[in-house]
PDB file of C-alpha atoms and ligand atoms in Angstrom:
ATOM      1  CA  MET A 508     -24.346   4.504   7.593  1.00 49.00           C
ATOM      2  CA  THR A 509     -23.017   8.061   7.211  1.00 57.00           C
ATOM      3  CA  THR A 510     -20.317   7.898   9.889  1.00 61.00           C
ATOM      4  CA  ASP A 511     -18.918   5.175   7.854  1.00 79.00           C
ATOM      5  CA  VAL A 512     -18.985   7.056   4.800  1.00 83.00           C
ATOM      6  CA  LEU A 513     -17.540   9.735   7.295  1.00 80.00           C
ATOM      7  CA  ALA A 514     -15.108   7.478   7.591  1.00 80.00           C
ATOM      8  CA  ARG A 515     -13.829   6.853   3.840  1.00 85.00           C
ATOM      9  CA  GLN A 516     -11.265   8.822   2.556  1.00 86.00           C
ATOM     10  CA  THR A 517     -10.756  10.872  -0.784  1.00 90.00           C
ATOM     11  CA  LEU A 518      -7.154  11.164  -2.215  1.00 89.00           C
ATOM     12  CA  VAL A 519      -5.562  14.693  -2.977  1.00 88.00           C
ATOM     13  CA  LEU A 520      -4.161  15.417  -5.399  1.00 88.00           C
ATOM     14  CA  ASN A 521      -1.694  18.635  -7.137  1.00 86.00           C
ATOM     15  CA  ARG A 522      -2.593  21.141  -9.822  1.00 87.00           C
ATOM     16  CA  HIS A 523      -0.691  18.318 -12.521  1.00 83.00           C
ATOM     17  CA  TRP A 524      -2.690  15.829 -11.159  1.00 85.00           C
ATOM     18  CA  GLN A 525       0.451  14.386  -8.967  1.00 80.00           C
ATOM     19  CA  PRO A 526      -1.541  12.062  -5.674  1.00 80.00           C
ATOM     20  CA  ILE A 527       0.023  13.919  -3.061  1.00 81.00           C
ATOM     21  CA  HIS A 528      -2.188  12.748   0.055  1.00 80.00           C
ATOM     22  CA  VAL A 529      -5.048  11.077   1.658  1.00 83.00           C
ATOM     23  CA  THR A 530      -7.275  12.957   3.344  1.00 87.00           C
ATOM     24  CA  SER A 531     -10.971  12.350   5.292  1.00 88.00           C
ATOM     25  CA  VAL A 532     -13.937  13.305   3.112  1.00 91.00           C
ATOM     26  CA  VAL A 533     -15.692  15.706   5.814  1.00 91.00           C
ATOM     27  CA  ARG A 534     -11.864  18.211   4.800  1.00 92.00           C
ATOM     28  CA  ALA A 535     -12.030  17.180   1.067  1.00 94.00           C
ATOM     29  CA  LEU A 536     -15.960  18.751   1.087  1.00 93.00           C
ATOM     30  CA  THR A 537     -14.647  21.523   3.005  1.00 93.00           C
ATOM     31  CA  MET A 538     -11.843  21.663   0.625  1.00 94.00           C
ATOM     32  CA  LEU A 539     -14.761  21.836  -2.377  1.00 95.00           C
ATOM     33  CA  TRP A 540     -17.011  23.777  -0.052  1.00 93.00           C
ATOM     34  CA  ASN A 541     -13.957  26.876  -0.032  1.00 93.00           C
ATOM     35  CA  GLU A 542     -13.117  25.823  -4.055  1.00 93.00           C
ATOM     36  CA  ALA A 543      -9.394  25.000  -2.862  1.00 93.00           C
ATOM     37  CA  ALA A 544     -10.202  21.663  -4.176  1.00 96.00           C
ATOM     38  CA  GLN A 545     -12.609  20.478  -6.842  1.00 96.00           C
ATOM     39  CA  VAL A 546     -13.833  16.776  -7.541  1.00 96.00           C
ATOM     40  CA  VAL A 547     -12.792  14.620 -10.281  1.00 95.00           C
ATOM     41  CA  GLU A 548     -14.897  12.065 -11.471  1.00 89.00           C
ATOM     42  CA  PRO A 549     -12.562   9.126 -11.579  1.00 81.00           C
ATOM     43  CA  ASP A 550     -14.752   7.341 -15.047  1.00 82.00           C
ATOM     44  CA  GLU A 551     -14.512  10.914 -16.639  1.00 85.00           C
ATOM     45  CA  TYR A 552     -11.649  12.439 -15.319  1.00 87.00           C
ATOM     46  CA  ARG A 553     -14.022  15.636 -15.074  1.00 92.00           C
ATOM     47  CA  LEU A 554     -13.801  18.190 -12.700  1.00 95.00           C
ATOM     48  CA  TYR A 555     -17.092  19.127 -10.704  1.00 96.00           C
ATOM     49  CA  GLY A 556     -16.877  22.752  -7.879  1.00 96.00           C
ATOM     50  CA  TRP A 557     -19.226  22.445  -5.616  1.00 94.00           C
ATOM     51  CA  HIS A 558     -22.160  24.058  -6.877  1.00 93.00           C
ATOM     52  CA  GLU A 559     -22.178  21.021 -10.225  1.00 94.00           C
ATOM     53  CA  TRP A 560     -21.065  18.280  -8.008  1.00 93.00           C
ATOM     54  CA  SER A 561     -23.858  19.194  -4.656  1.00 91.00           C
ATOM     55  CA  GLU A 562     -26.399  19.324  -7.783  1.00 90.00           C
ATOM     56  CA  LEU A 563     -25.182  15.739  -9.152  1.00 89.00           C
ATOM     57  CA  THR A 564     -27.909  12.563  -8.761  1.00 87.00           C
ATOM     58  CA  PRO A 565     -25.584   9.969  -7.449  1.00 87.00           C
ATOM     59  CA  PRO A 566     -26.040   6.360  -8.389  1.00 85.00           C
ATOM     60  CA  LEU A 567     -27.832   4.622  -6.246  1.00 84.00           C
ATOM     61  CA  ASP A 568     -25.190   2.360  -4.882  1.00 85.00           C
ATOM     62  CA  ALA A 569     -22.778   5.134  -5.014  1.00 85.00           C
ATOM     63  CA  PRO A 570     -21.552   6.205  -0.984  1.00 86.00           C
ATOM     64  CA  CYS A 571     -23.443   9.239  -0.130  1.00 89.00           C
ATOM     65  CA  ILE A 572     -24.419  11.520   2.676  1.00 88.00           C
ATOM     66  CA  ARG A 573     -28.252  11.962   3.193  1.00 85.00           C
ATOM     67  CA  THR A 574     -29.047  15.412   3.960  1.00 79.00           C
ATOM     68  CA  ALA A 575     -32.861  16.345   4.585  1.00 81.00           C
ATOM     69  CA  HIS A 576     -33.312  17.226   0.067  1.00 81.00           C
ATOM     70  CA  ARG A 577     -30.722  15.144  -1.024  1.00 83.00           C
ATOM     71  CA  ARG A 578     -27.626  12.773  -1.235  1.00 87.00           C
ATOM     72  CA  LEU A 579     -24.379  14.115  -2.040  1.00 90.00           C
ATOM     73  CA  ARG A 580     -21.673  11.595  -3.384  1.00 91.00           C
ATOM     74  CA  VAL A 581     -19.010  11.298  -1.362  1.00 91.00           C
ATOM     75  CA  PRO A 582     -15.713  11.854  -3.490  1.00 94.00           C
ATOM     76  CA  GLU A 583     -13.114   9.748  -3.963  1.00 92.00           C
ATOM     77  CA  VAL A 584     -10.339  12.072  -5.875  1.00 93.00           C
ATOM     78  CA  VAL A 585     -10.265  15.629  -5.615  1.00 94.00           C
ATOM     79  CA  CYS A 586      -8.182  18.261  -7.391  1.00 94.00           C
ATOM     80  CA  LEU A 587      -6.572  21.398  -5.645  1.00 93.00           C
ATOM     81  CA  THR A 588      -7.129  24.688  -7.090  1.00 91.00           C
ATOM     82  CA  HIS A 589      -4.192  26.426  -6.115  1.00 84.00           C
ATOM     83  CA  TYR A 590      -1.785  24.997  -4.517  1.00 69.00           C
ATOM     84  CA  ASP A 591       1.356  22.986  -6.046  1.00 66.00           C
ATOM     85  CA  ARG A 592       2.795  21.131  -3.673  1.00 67.00           C
ATOM     86  CA  VAL A 593       5.010  18.320  -4.611  1.00 65.00           C
ATOM     87  CA  PRO A 594       4.823  14.863  -3.479  1.00 64.00           C
ATOM     88  CA  SER A 595       6.393  13.635  -0.789  1.00 62.00           C
ATOM     89  CA  LYS A 596       9.185  11.416  -1.217  1.00 62.00           C
ATOM     90  CA  ALA A 597      10.118  10.309   2.367  1.00 66.00           C
ATOM     91  CA  VAL A 598       7.653   7.932   4.075  1.00 73.00           C
ATOM     92  CA  ALA A 599       7.656   9.331   8.035  1.00 76.00           C
ATOM     93  CA  PHE A 600       9.180   7.583  11.137  1.00 85.00           C
ATOM     94  CA  SER A 601       6.969   6.597  13.547  1.00 86.00           C
ATOM     95  CA  ARG A 602       5.783   3.778  15.454  1.00 89.00           C
ATOM     96  CA  ARG A 603       2.766   3.557  12.988  1.00 87.00           C
ATOM     97  CA  ASN A 604       4.631   3.335  10.296  1.00 87.00           C
ATOM     98  CA  VAL A 605       7.048   0.821  11.635  1.00 92.00           C
ATOM     99  CA  ALA A 606       4.187  -1.507  12.513  1.00 92.00           C
ATOM    100  CA  LYS A 607       3.374  -1.152   8.765  1.00 88.00           C
ATOM    101  CA  ARG A 608       6.639  -1.850   7.921  1.00 88.00           C
ATOM    102  CA  ASP A 609       7.179  -4.957   9.582  1.00 93.00           C
ATOM    103  CA  HIS A 610       3.249  -6.172   8.767  1.00 91.00           C
ATOM    104  CA  HIS A 611       2.456  -5.759  12.278  1.00 93.00           C
ATOM    105  CA  THR A 612       4.677  -9.060  13.163  1.00 96.00           C
ATOM    106  CA  CYS A 613       6.852  -9.561  15.947  1.00 98.00           C
ATOM    107  CA  GLN A 614      10.400  -9.581  14.013  1.00 98.00           C
ATOM    108  CA  TYR A 615      11.815 -11.468  16.960  1.00 98.00           C
ATOM    109  CA  CYS A 616       8.691 -14.418  17.681  1.00 98.00           C
ATOM    110  CA  GLY A 617       6.439 -14.173  14.582  1.00 97.00           C
ATOM    111  CA  VAL A 618       3.573 -13.084  16.636  1.00 97.00           C
ATOM    112  CA  GLN A 619       1.336 -10.768  15.531  1.00 96.00           C
ATOM    113  CA  PRO A 620      -0.521  -9.597  18.784  1.00 95.00           C
ATOM    114  CA  GLY A 621      -2.597  -6.908  16.882  1.00 92.00           C
ATOM    115  CA  TRP A 622      -2.332  -3.465  16.041  1.00 88.00           C
ATOM    116  CA  ASP A 623      -3.164  -2.507  19.441  1.00 90.00           C
ATOM    117  CA  ARG A 624      -0.684  -4.399  21.593  1.00 94.00           C
ATOM    118  CA  ILE A 625       2.110  -3.708  19.490  1.00 94.00           C
ATOM    119  CA  THR A 626       5.605  -2.443  20.909  1.00 96.00           C
ATOM    120  CA  ILE A 627       8.718  -0.434  18.645  1.00 96.00           C
ATOM    121  CA  ASP A 628      12.023  -2.485  20.075  1.00 97.00           C
ATOM    122  CA  HIS A 629      15.490  -0.463  19.886  1.00 97.00           C
ATOM    123  CA  ILE A 630      17.667  -3.214  18.305  1.00 97.00           C
ATOM    124  CA  ILE A 631      20.023  -1.047  20.080  1.00 96.00           C
ATOM    125  CA  PRO A 632      18.702   0.149  23.393  1.00 96.00           C
ATOM    126  CA  ARG A 633      18.258   3.921  23.597  1.00 94.00           C
ATOM    127  CA  SER A 634      20.641   3.867  26.456  1.00 94.00           C
ATOM    128  CA  ARG A 635      22.976   2.986  25.105  1.00 93.00           C
ATOM    129  CA  GLY A 636      22.853   5.417  22.265  1.00 94.00           C
ATOM    130  CA  GLY A 637      20.768   3.267  20.288  1.00 94.00           C
ATOM    131  CA  THR A 638      18.150   5.707  17.728  1.00 93.00           C
ATOM    132  CA  SER A 639      14.583   5.988  16.972  1.00 92.00           C
ATOM    133  CA  SER A 640      15.537   5.401  13.388  1.00 92.00           C
ATOM    134  CA  TRP A 641      14.236   3.085  10.725  1.00 92.00           C
ATOM    135  CA  LEU A 642      17.369   0.769  11.322  1.00 93.00           C
ATOM    136  CA  ASN A 643      17.589   0.493  15.026  1.00 96.00           C
ATOM    137  CA  CYS A 644      13.762  -0.090  15.557  1.00 96.00           C
ATOM    138  CA  VAL A 645      11.715  -3.099  15.173  1.00 97.00           C
ATOM    139  CA  ALA A 646       7.739  -4.278  16.019  1.00 97.00           C
ATOM    140  CA  ALA A 647       7.680  -6.844  18.815  1.00 98.00           C
ATOM    141  CA  CYS A 648       5.099  -8.158  21.006  1.00 97.00           C
ATOM    142  CA  PRO A 649       4.769  -6.628  24.382  1.00 97.00           C
ATOM    143  CA  GLU A 650       6.445 -10.403  25.663  1.00 98.00           C
ATOM    144  CA  CYS A 651      10.001 -10.247  23.616  1.00 98.00           C
ATOM    145  CA  ASN A 652      10.049  -6.540  23.956  1.00 97.00           C
ATOM    146  CA  ALA A 653      10.618  -7.369  28.044  1.00 97.00           C
ATOM    147  CA  ILE A 654      12.532 -10.382  27.593  1.00 97.00           C
ATOM    148  CA  LYS A 655      15.006  -7.621  25.703  1.00 97.00           C
ATOM    149  CA  ALA A 656      14.642  -5.120  27.889  1.00 95.00           C
ATOM    150  CA  ASP A 657      17.364  -3.102  27.645  1.00 95.00           C
ATOM    151  CA  ARG A 658      19.996  -5.644  26.234  1.00 97.00           C
ATOM    152  CA  THR A 659      20.914  -5.128  22.443  1.00 96.00           C
ATOM    153  CA  PRO A 660      19.815  -9.342  21.112  1.00 97.00           C
ATOM    154  CA  GLU A 661      22.860 -10.743  21.309  1.00 96.00           C
ATOM    155  CA  GLN A 662      22.965 -10.215  24.980  1.00 97.00           C
ATOM    156  CA  ALA A 663      19.450 -11.298  25.289  1.00 97.00           C
ATOM    157  CA  GLY A 664      20.317 -14.620  22.884  1.00 97.00           C
ATOM    158  CA  MET A 665      17.427 -13.661  20.403  1.00 97.00           C
ATOM    159  CA  HIS A 666      17.729 -12.530  16.593  1.00 96.00           C
ATOM    160  CA  LEU A 667      16.023 -10.685  14.366  1.00 96.00           C
ATOM    161  CA  ARG A 668      13.376 -12.624  11.680  1.00 95.00           C
ATOM    162  CA  ARG A 669      14.593 -10.235   8.762  1.00 91.00           C
ATOM    163  CA  ARG A 670      17.268  -6.585   8.901  1.00 90.00           C
ATOM    164  CA  PRO A 671      15.276  -3.501   8.994  1.00 93.00           C
ATOM    165  CA  THR A 672      15.171  -1.239   6.644  1.00 86.00           C
ATOM    166  CA  ARG A 673      14.268   1.872   5.558  1.00 82.00           C
ATOM    167  CA  PRO A 674      10.819   1.487   3.405  1.00 76.00           C
ATOM    168  CA  ASP A 675      10.535   2.265  -0.256  1.00 62.00           C
ATOM    169  CA  TRP A 676       7.186   1.056  -0.550  1.00 51.00           C
ATOM    170  CA  LYS A 677       4.413   3.037  -2.448  1.00 52.00           C
ATOM    171  CA  PRO A 678       2.098   3.989   0.803  1.00 45.00           C
ATOM    172  CA  PHE A 679      -0.551   4.251  -1.162  1.00 47.00           C
ATOM    173  CA  HIS A 680      -0.806   0.252  -1.604  1.00 46.00           C
ATOM    174  CA  ALA A 681       1.190  -0.365   1.948  1.00 37.00           C
ATOM    175  CA  ILE A 682      -0.812   2.329   4.106  1.00 45.00           C
ATOM    176  CA  HIS A 683      -4.191   3.081   2.751  1.00 52.00           C
ATOM    177  CA  ASP A 684      -6.268  -0.526   2.764  1.00 51.00           C
ATOM    178  CA  GLY A 685      -9.379   1.165   2.803  1.00 55.00           C
ATOM    179  CA  ALA A 686      -7.967   2.154  -0.126  1.00 64.00           C
ATOM    180  CA  ILE A 687     -10.164   2.899  -3.336  1.00 72.00           C
ATOM    181  CA  ALA A 688     -10.037   0.720  -6.550  1.00 74.00           C
ATOM    182  CA  SER A 689     -10.699   4.258  -8.767  1.00 78.00           C
ATOM    183  CA  TRP A 690      -7.245   5.862  -6.948  1.00 78.00           C
ATOM    184  CA  SER A 691      -5.338   3.240  -8.864  1.00 73.00           C
ATOM    185  CA  ARG A 692      -5.975   5.606 -12.285  1.00 75.00           C
ATOM    186  CA  PHE A 693      -4.374   8.086 -10.784  1.00 74.00           C
ATOM    187  CA  VAL A 694      -1.148   7.130  -8.416  1.00 71.00           C
ATOM    188  CA  ASN A 695       0.433   4.321 -11.302  1.00 57.00           C
ATOM    189  CA  ASP A 696       4.116   5.038 -11.040  1.00 44.00           C
ATOM    190  CA  ALA A 697       3.385   7.925  -8.668  1.00 43.00           C
ATOM    191  CA  PRO A 698       6.066   9.217  -6.126  1.00 43.00           C
ATOM    192  CA  SER A 699       5.757   8.284  -2.418  1.00 44.00           C
ATOM    193  CA  LEU A 700       2.632   9.529  -1.057  1.00 46.00           C
ATOM    194  CA  ALA A 701       2.863  11.334   2.672  1.00 41.00           C
ATOM    195  CA  LEU A 702       1.623   9.831   5.089  1.00 38.00           C
ATOM    196  CA  ALA A 703      -0.412  13.549   6.415  1.00 34.00           C
TER     197      ALA A 703
HETATM  198 ZN1   ZN B 299       7.571 -11.828  20.199  1.00 78.05          ZN
END
């Protein structure tokens, strides 16, 4: 149970309450302990430092870390005390994010081979000068990737189901499948979150 709780994530706001990224519960608690952040109680928007937070008696149904003497409520949202980092506007290019943009779906045959099997295809192969970029990379199942091999789609007689784009999603919705309901009070109209 404690392991599940520690696998949860915490939304991080900067001093101006703009969401900047999502971090692990462990990291959030470390920031709280170090006074680098305060917990934002999402119902009342009250701020708590470590001492106040650790003295609270959490509701019975709240996710908690249990210690010998008390239950420590897992923070859902924290607010940085010093740092004024601004929200990132760009979504980082990575294999993981290409797969997410394409909904883990092979862009040639439409199968969903699973998170661990999905591959990234360079539409114009790297050997022909194709770049690793949003517009030249798509998710592909291993079978289609092997068939296409070192060819362009035209040469391989394969068709893309849609033209790849640079994502303009709100990663809060797209990335964090385990997003917590209370975060929506802080991320409305927010610029894209960093994928940290
Ligand atoms: Zn395929």
